[in-house]
Short mmCIF file of C-alpha atoms in Angstrom, two decimals:
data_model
loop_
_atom_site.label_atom_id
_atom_site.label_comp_id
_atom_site.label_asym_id
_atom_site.label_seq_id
_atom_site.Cartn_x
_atom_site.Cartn_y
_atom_site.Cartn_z
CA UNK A 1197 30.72 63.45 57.09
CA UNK A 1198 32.58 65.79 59.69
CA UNK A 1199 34.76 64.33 61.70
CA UNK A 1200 33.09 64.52 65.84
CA UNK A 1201 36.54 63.48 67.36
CA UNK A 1202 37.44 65.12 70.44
CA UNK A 1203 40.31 66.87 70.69
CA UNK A 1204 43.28 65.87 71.95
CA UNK A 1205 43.91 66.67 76.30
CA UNK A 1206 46.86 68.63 77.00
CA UNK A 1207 49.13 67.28 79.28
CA UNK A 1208 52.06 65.06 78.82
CA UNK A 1209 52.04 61.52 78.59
CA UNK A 1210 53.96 58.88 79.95
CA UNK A 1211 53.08 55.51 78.74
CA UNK A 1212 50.19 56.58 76.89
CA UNK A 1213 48.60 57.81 80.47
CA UNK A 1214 48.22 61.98 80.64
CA UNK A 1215 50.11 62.88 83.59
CA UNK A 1216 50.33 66.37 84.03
CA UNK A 1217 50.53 66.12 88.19
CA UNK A 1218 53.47 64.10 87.81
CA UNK A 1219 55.42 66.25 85.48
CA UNK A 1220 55.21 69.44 87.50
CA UNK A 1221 56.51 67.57 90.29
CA UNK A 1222 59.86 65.67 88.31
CA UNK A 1223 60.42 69.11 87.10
CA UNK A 1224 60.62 70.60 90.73
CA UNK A 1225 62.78 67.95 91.55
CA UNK A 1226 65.24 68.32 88.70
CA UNK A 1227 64.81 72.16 89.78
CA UNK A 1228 65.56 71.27 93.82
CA UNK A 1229 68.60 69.15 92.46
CA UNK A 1230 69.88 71.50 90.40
CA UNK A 1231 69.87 74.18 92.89
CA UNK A 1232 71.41 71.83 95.70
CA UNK A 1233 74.33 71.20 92.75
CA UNK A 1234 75.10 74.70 92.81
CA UNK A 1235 75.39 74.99 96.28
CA UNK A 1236 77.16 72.64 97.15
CA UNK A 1237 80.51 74.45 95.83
CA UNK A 1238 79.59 77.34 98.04
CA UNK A 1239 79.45 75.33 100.99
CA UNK A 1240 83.10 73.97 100.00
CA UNK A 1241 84.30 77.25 99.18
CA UNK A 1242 83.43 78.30 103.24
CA UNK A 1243 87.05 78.56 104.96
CA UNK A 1244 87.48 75.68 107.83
CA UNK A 1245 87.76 77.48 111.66
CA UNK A 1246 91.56 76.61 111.07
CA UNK A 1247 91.63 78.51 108.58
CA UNK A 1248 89.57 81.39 109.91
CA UNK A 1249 91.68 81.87 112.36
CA UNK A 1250 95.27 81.75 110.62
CA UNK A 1251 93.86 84.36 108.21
CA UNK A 1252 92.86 86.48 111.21
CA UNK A 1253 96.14 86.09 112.94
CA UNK A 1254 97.83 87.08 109.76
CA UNK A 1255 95.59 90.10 109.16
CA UNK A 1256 96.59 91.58 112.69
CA UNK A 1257 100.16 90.79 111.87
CA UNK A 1258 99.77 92.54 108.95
CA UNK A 1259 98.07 95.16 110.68
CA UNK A 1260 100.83 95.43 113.36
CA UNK A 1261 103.35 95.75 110.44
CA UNK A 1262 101.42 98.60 108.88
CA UNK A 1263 101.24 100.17 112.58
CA UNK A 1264 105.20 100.29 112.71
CA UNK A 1265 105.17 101.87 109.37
CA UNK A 1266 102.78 104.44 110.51
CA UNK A 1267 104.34 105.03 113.72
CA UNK A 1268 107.50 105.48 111.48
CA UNK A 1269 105.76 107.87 109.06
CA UNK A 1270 104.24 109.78 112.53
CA UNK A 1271 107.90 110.35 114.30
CA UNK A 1272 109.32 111.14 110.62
CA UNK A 1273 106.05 113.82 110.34
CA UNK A 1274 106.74 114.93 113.64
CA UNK A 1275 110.39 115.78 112.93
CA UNK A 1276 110.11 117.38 109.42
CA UNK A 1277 106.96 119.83 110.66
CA UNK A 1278 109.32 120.88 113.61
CA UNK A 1279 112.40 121.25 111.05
CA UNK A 1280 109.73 123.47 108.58
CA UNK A 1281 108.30 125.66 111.54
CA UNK A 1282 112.10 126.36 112.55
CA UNK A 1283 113.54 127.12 109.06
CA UNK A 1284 110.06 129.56 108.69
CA UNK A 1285 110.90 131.33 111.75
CA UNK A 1286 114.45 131.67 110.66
CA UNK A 1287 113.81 133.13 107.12
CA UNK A 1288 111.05 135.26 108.78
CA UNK A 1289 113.76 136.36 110.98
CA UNK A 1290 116.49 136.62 108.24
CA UNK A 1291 113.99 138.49 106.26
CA UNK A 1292 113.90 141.26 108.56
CA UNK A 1293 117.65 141.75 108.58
CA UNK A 1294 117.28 141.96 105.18
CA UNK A 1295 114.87 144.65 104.96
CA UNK A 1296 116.58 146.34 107.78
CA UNK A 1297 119.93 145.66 104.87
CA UNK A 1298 117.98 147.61 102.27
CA UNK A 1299 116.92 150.52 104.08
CA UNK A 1300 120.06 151.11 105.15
CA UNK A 1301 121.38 151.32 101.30
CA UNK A 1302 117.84 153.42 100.57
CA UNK A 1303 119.41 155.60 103.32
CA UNK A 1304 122.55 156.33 101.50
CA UNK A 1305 120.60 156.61 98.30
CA UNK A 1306 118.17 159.58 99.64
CA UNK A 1307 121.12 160.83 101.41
CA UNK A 1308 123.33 161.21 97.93
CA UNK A 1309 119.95 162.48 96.33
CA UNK A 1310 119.67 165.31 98.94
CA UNK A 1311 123.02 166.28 98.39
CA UNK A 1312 123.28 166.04 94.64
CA UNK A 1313 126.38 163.98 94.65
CA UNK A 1314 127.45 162.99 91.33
CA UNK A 1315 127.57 159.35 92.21
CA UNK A 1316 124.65 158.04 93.32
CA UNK A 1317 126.18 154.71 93.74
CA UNK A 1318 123.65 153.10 96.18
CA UNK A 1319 121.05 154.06 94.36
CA UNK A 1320 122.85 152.50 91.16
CA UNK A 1321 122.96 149.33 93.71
CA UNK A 1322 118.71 149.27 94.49
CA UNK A 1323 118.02 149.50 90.58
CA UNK A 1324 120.04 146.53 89.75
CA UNK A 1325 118.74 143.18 89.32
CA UNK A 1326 121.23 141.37 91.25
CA UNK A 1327 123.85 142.25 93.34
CA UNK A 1328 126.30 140.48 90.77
CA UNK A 1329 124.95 142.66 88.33
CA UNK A 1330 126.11 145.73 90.74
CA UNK A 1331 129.25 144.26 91.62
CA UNK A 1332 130.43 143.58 88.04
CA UNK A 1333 130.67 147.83 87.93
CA UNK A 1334 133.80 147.86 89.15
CA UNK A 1335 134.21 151.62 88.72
CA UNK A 1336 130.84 152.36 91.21
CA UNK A 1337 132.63 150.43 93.80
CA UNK A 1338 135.61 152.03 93.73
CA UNK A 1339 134.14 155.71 94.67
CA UNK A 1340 132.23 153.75 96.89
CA UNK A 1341 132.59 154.84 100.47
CA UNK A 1342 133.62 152.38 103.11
CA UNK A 1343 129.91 152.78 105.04
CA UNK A 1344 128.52 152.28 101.67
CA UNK A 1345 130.38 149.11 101.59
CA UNK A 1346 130.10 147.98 104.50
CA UNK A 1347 125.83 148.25 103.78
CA UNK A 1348 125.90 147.09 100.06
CA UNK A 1349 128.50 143.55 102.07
CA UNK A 1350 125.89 143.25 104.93
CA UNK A 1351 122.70 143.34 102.82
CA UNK A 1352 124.46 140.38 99.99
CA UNK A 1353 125.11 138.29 102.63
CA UNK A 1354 121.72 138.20 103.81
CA UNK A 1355 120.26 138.45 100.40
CA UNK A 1356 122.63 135.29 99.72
CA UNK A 1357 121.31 133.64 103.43
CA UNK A 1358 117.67 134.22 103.16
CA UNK A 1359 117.66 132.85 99.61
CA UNK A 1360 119.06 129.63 100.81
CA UNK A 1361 116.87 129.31 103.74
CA UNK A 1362 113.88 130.07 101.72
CA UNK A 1363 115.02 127.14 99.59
CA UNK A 1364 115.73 124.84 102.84
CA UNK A 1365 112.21 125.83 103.58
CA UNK A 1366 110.81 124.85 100.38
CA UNK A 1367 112.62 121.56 100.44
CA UNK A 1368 111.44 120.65 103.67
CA UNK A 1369 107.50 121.48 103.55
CA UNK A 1370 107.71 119.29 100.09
CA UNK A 1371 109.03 116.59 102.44
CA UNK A 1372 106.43 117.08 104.74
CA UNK A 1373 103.67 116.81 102.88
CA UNK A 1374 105.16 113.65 101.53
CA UNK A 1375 105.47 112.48 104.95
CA UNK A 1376 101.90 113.13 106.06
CA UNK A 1377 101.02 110.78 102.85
CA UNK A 1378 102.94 107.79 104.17
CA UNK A 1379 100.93 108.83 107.06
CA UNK A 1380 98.25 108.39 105.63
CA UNK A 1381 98.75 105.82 103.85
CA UNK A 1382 99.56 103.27 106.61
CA UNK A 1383 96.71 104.88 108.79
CA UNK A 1384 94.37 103.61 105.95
CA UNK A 1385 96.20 99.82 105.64
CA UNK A 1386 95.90 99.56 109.72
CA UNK A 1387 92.35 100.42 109.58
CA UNK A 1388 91.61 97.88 106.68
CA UNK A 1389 93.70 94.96 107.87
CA UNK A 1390 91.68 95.24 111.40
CA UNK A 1391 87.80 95.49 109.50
CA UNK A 1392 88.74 92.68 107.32
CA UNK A 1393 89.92 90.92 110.56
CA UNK A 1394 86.57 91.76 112.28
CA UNK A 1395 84.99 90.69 109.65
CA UNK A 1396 85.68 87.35 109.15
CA UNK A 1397 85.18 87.22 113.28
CA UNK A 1398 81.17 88.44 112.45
CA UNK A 1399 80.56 85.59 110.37
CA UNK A 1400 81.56 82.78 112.84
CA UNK A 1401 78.43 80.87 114.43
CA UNK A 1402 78.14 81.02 118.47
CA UNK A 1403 79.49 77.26 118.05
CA UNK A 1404 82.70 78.34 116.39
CA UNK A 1405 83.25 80.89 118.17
CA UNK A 1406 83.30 78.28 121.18
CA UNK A 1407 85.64 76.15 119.12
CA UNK A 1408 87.60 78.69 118.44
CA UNK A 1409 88.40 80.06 121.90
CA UNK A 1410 88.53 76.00 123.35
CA UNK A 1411 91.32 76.14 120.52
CA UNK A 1412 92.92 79.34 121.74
CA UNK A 1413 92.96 77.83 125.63
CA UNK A 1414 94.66 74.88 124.38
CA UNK A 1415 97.45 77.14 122.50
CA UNK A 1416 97.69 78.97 126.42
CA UNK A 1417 98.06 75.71 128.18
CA UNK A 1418 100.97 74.41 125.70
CA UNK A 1419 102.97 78.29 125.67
CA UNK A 1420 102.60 77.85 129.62
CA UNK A 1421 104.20 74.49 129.65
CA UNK A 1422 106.95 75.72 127.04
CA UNK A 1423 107.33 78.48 129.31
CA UNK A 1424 107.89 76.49 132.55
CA UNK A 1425 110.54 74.41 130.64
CA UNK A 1426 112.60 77.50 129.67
CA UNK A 1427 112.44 78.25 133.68
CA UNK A 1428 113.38 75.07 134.50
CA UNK A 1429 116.54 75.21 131.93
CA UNK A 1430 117.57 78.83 133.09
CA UNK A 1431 117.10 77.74 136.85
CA UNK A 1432 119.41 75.54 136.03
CA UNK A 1433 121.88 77.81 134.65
CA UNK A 1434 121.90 80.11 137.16
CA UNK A 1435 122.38 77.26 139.50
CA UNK A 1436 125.33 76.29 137.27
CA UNK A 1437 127.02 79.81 136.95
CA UNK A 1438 126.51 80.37 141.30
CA UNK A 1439 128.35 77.10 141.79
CA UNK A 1440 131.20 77.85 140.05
CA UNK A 1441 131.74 81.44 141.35
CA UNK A 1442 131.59 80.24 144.55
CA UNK A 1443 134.35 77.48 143.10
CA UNK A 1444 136.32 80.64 142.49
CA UNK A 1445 135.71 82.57 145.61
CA UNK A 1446 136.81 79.95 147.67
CA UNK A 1447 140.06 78.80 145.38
CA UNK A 1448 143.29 81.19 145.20
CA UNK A 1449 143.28 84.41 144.33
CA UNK A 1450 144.69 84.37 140.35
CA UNK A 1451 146.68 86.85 139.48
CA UNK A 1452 147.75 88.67 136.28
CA UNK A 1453 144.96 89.48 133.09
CA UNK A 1454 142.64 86.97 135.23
CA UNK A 1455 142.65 88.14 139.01
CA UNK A 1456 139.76 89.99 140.29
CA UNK A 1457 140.37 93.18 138.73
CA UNK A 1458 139.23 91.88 135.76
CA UNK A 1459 136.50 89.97 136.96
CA UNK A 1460 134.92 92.13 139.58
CA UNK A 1461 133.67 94.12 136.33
CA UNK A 1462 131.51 92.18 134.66
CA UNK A 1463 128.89 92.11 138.30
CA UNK A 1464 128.66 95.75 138.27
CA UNK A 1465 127.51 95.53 134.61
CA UNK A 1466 125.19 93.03 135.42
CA UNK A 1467 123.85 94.63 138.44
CA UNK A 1468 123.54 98.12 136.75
CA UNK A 1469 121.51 96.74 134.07
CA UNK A 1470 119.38 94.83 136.60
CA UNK A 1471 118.91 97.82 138.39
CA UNK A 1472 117.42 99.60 135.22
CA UNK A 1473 115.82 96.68 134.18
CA UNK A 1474 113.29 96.90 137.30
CA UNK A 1475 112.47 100.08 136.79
CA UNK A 1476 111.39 99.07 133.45
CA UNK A 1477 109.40 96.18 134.63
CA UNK A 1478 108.14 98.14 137.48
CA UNK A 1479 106.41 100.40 135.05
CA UNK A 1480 105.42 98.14 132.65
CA UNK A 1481 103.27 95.96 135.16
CA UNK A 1482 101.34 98.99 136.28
CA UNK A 1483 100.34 99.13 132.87
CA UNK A 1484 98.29 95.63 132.89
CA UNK A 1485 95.12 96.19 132.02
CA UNK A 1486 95.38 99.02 129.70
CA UNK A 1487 94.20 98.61 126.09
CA UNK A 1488 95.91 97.92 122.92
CA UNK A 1489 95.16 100.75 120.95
CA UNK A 1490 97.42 100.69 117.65
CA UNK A 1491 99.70 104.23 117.93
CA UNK A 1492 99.53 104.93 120.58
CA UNK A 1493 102.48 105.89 123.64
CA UNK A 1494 100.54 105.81 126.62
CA UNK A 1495 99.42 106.62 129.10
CA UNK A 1496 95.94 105.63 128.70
CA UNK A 1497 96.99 103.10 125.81
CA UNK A 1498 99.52 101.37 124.11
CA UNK A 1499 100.25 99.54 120.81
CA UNK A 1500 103.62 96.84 121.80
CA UNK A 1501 106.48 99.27 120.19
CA UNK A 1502 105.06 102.04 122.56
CA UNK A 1503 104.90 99.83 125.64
CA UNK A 1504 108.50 99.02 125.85
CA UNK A 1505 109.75 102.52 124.87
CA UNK A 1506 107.68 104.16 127.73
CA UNK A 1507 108.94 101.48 129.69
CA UNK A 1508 112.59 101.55 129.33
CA UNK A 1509 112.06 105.55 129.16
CA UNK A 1510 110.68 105.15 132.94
CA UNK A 1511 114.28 103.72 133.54
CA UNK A 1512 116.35 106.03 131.95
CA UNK A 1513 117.04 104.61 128.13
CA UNK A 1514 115.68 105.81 125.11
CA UNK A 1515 114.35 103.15 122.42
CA UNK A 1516 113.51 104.13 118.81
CA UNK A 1517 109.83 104.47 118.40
CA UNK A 1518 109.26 101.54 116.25
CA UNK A 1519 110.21 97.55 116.59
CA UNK A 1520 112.44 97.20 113.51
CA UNK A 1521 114.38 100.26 115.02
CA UNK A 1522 114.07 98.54 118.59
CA UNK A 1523 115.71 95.18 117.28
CA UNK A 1524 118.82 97.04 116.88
CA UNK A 1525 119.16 99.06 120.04
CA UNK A 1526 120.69 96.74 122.20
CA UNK A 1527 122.81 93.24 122.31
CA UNK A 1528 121.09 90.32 120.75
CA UNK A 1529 121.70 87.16 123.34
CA UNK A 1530 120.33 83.93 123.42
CA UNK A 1531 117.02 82.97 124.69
CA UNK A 1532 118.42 80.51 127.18
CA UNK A 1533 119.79 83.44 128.51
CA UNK A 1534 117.57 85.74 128.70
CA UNK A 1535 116.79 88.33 131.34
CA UNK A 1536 114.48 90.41 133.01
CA UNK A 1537 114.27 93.34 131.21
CA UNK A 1538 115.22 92.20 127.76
CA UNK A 1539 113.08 92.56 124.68
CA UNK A 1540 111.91 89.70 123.12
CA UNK A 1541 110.66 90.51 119.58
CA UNK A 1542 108.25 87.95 117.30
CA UNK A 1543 107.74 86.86 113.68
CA UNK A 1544 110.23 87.27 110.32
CA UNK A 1545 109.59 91.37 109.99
CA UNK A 1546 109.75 91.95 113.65
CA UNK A 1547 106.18 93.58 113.68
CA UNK A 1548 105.85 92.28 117.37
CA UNK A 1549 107.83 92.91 121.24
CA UNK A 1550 107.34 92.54 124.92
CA UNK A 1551 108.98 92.73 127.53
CA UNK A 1552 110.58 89.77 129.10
CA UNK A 1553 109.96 89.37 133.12
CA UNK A 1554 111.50 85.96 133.58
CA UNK A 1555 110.32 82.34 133.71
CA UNK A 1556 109.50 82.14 129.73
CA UNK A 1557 107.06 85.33 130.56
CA UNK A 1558 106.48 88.54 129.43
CA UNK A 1559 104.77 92.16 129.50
CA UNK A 1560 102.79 93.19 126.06
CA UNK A 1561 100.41 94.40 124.23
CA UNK A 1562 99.05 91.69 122.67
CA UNK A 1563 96.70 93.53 119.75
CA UNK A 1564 93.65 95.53 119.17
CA UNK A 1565 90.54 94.10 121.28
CA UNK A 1566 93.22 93.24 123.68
CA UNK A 1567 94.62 94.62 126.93
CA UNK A 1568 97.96 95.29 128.63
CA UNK A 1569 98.91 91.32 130.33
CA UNK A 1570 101.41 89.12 130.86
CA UNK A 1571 101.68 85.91 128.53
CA UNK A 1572 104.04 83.40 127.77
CA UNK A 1573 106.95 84.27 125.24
CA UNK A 1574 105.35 81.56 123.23
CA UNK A 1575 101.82 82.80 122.84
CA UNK A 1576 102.18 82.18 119.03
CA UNK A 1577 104.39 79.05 119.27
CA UNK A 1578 108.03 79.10 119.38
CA UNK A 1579 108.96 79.33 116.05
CA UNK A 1580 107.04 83.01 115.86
CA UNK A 1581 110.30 84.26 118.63
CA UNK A 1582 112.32 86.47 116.42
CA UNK A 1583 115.28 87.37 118.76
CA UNK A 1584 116.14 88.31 122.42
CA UNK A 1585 117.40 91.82 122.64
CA UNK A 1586 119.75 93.26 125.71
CA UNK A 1587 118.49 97.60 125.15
CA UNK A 1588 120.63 98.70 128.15
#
């Protein structure tokens, strides 16, 4: 007899009972769990705000760094096109002379031809290939003429002068173009440092962003109590160094290596510097307010370097164009005594400077985004102060 059993449901079973409801819904779980497991390593992998913003702060440090370098490469591009324009005018010119050389000896050669003299010695001169190789016939030269000599000496010299210059020439446009590739170079690193910087800014919620500016007030509040500490200690100082000239004023006159010969120099240093140490601050505060635009000199904008060298220009002193070429164009002094005027530079390379007004305050341009202000010398904490630098 055939076998009438049904078949078999599909389904899967758990304790003998088809479930198939239940499966689909432990296998969404496992699903949901597994996907949760992989995510959670992405959500440990997202950098703390702390983070965010050292790695910002860093990237516009390295960003000011690469903006020395290309203000270096600029100035050094600057120079060499200026050398290359002058040494092409000058063969150009030397060129000429040369020309002017040769016609002369083509003169003496038509002149000899016209005449059928039996030397034609200047003509001997054009056809050689160098004027060693003309010179080395000894005999020509001696039935030589003296104008012919005179032509054949003027037109090797400036053979032998526009040959070198061409060279000069040669040498420095290779240098050029060389430069305009550091150029271009840094130009690129500036501009990558800052969109990788802007970057990591664009992906902060509204609520970090929030957190991270509360953090950035507190980091204000503690430079501006630093900064009143220094005044406080320098006030002192001052007070210090008044009472004991007055000590001296009113004791007797010393004489010899000590009297006031000597002494009475050292106050017409100090006051000279002062002197062009407000102009400098005078122009630099009527430059609050202006952006930070990396480059550039003024006057619309500045990056820091090109704040304090349009500032000490204003007072008569030229500064290198760059910060680690600003560092050494003056007299480092302490930061207890620093004054008015001096250059206070920032961080291990020196990528940073402002302008120090007194009181543990200063003039600069803080970075891109940023404008022209004054700030507290310890805006990045004190251990980011570099050195104090006397430029005048």
């Amino acid at each position: 007899m055939a076998s009438h059993r049904k078949s078999r449901p599909t389904g899967t079973r758990v304790a003998g009972i088809r479930t198939p409801a239940l499966a689909t819904a432990a296998l969404t779980s496992v699903a949901l769990l597994s996907q949760s497991a992989n995510a959670a390593p992405e959500a440990d992998d997202k950098p703390s705000l702390e983070e965010v913003e050292k790695k910002v702060g860093d990237l516009y440090r390295q960003a000011e760094s690469a903006t020395d370098k290309y203000n270096a490469a600029k100035e050094k591009t600057a120079k060499q096109r200026k050398r290359a324009d002058t040494l092409i005018d000058d063969v150009a010119q030397r060129t000429q002379k040369l020309n002017e050389a040769r016609e002369q000896l083509g003169s003496f050669a038509s002149a000899q031809y016209r005449t059928g003299a039996a030397a034609p010695d200047t003509a001997t001169f054009l056809l050689a290939d160098t004027p060693q190789d003309y010179f080395d016939q000894t005999q020509l030269m001696d039935r030589m003429t003296g104008r012919q000599k005179v032509a054949v000496d003027d037109y090797v010299t400036q053979q032998s002068e526009t040959m070198k210059k061409r060279q000069e020439a040669t040498e420095s446009l290779e240098t050029l173009t060389e430069s305009q590739g550091d150029l271009k170079t840094a130009k690129a690193t500036v501009q990558r440092k800052l969109a990788d910087a802007r970057e990591l800014m664009s992906k902060l919620t509204a609520e970090e962003k929030a957190r991270l500016a509360a953090i950035e007030q507190e980091k204000r509040e503690e430079a501006a109590r630093k900064a009143d500490e220094l005044a406080r200690q320098q006030a002192a100082q001052q007070q210090a160094r008044d009472e004991a000239a007055q000590q001296r004023d009113s004791g007797p006159s010393p004489s010899g290596p000590s009297g006031t010969g000597s002494s009475s120099s050292a106050p017409a240093a100090d006051s000279s510097y002062a002197t062009k140490a407000d102009k400098a601050l005078a122009f630099a505060r009527a430059q609050v307010g202006k952006p930070y635009v990396w480059g550039a000199v003024g006057p619309g904008s500045y990056d820091c370097s090109g704040l304090t060298q349009a500032a000490w220009k204003a007072a008569g002193v030229t500064l290198p164009r760059t910060t680690y070429d600003q560092v050494n164009a003056g007299a480092t002094v302490p930061l207890s005594q620093a004054q008015p005027g001096d250059l206070v530079f920032f961080y291990d390379d020196v990528t940073h400077v402002g302008v120090y007004i007194g009181n543990g305050m200063m003039i600069h341009a803080p970075k891109p985004g940023t404008y022209v202000r004054e700030e507290s010398i310890y805006y990045d904490d004190e251990s980011a102060i570099h050195s104090v630098v006397r430029p005048a």
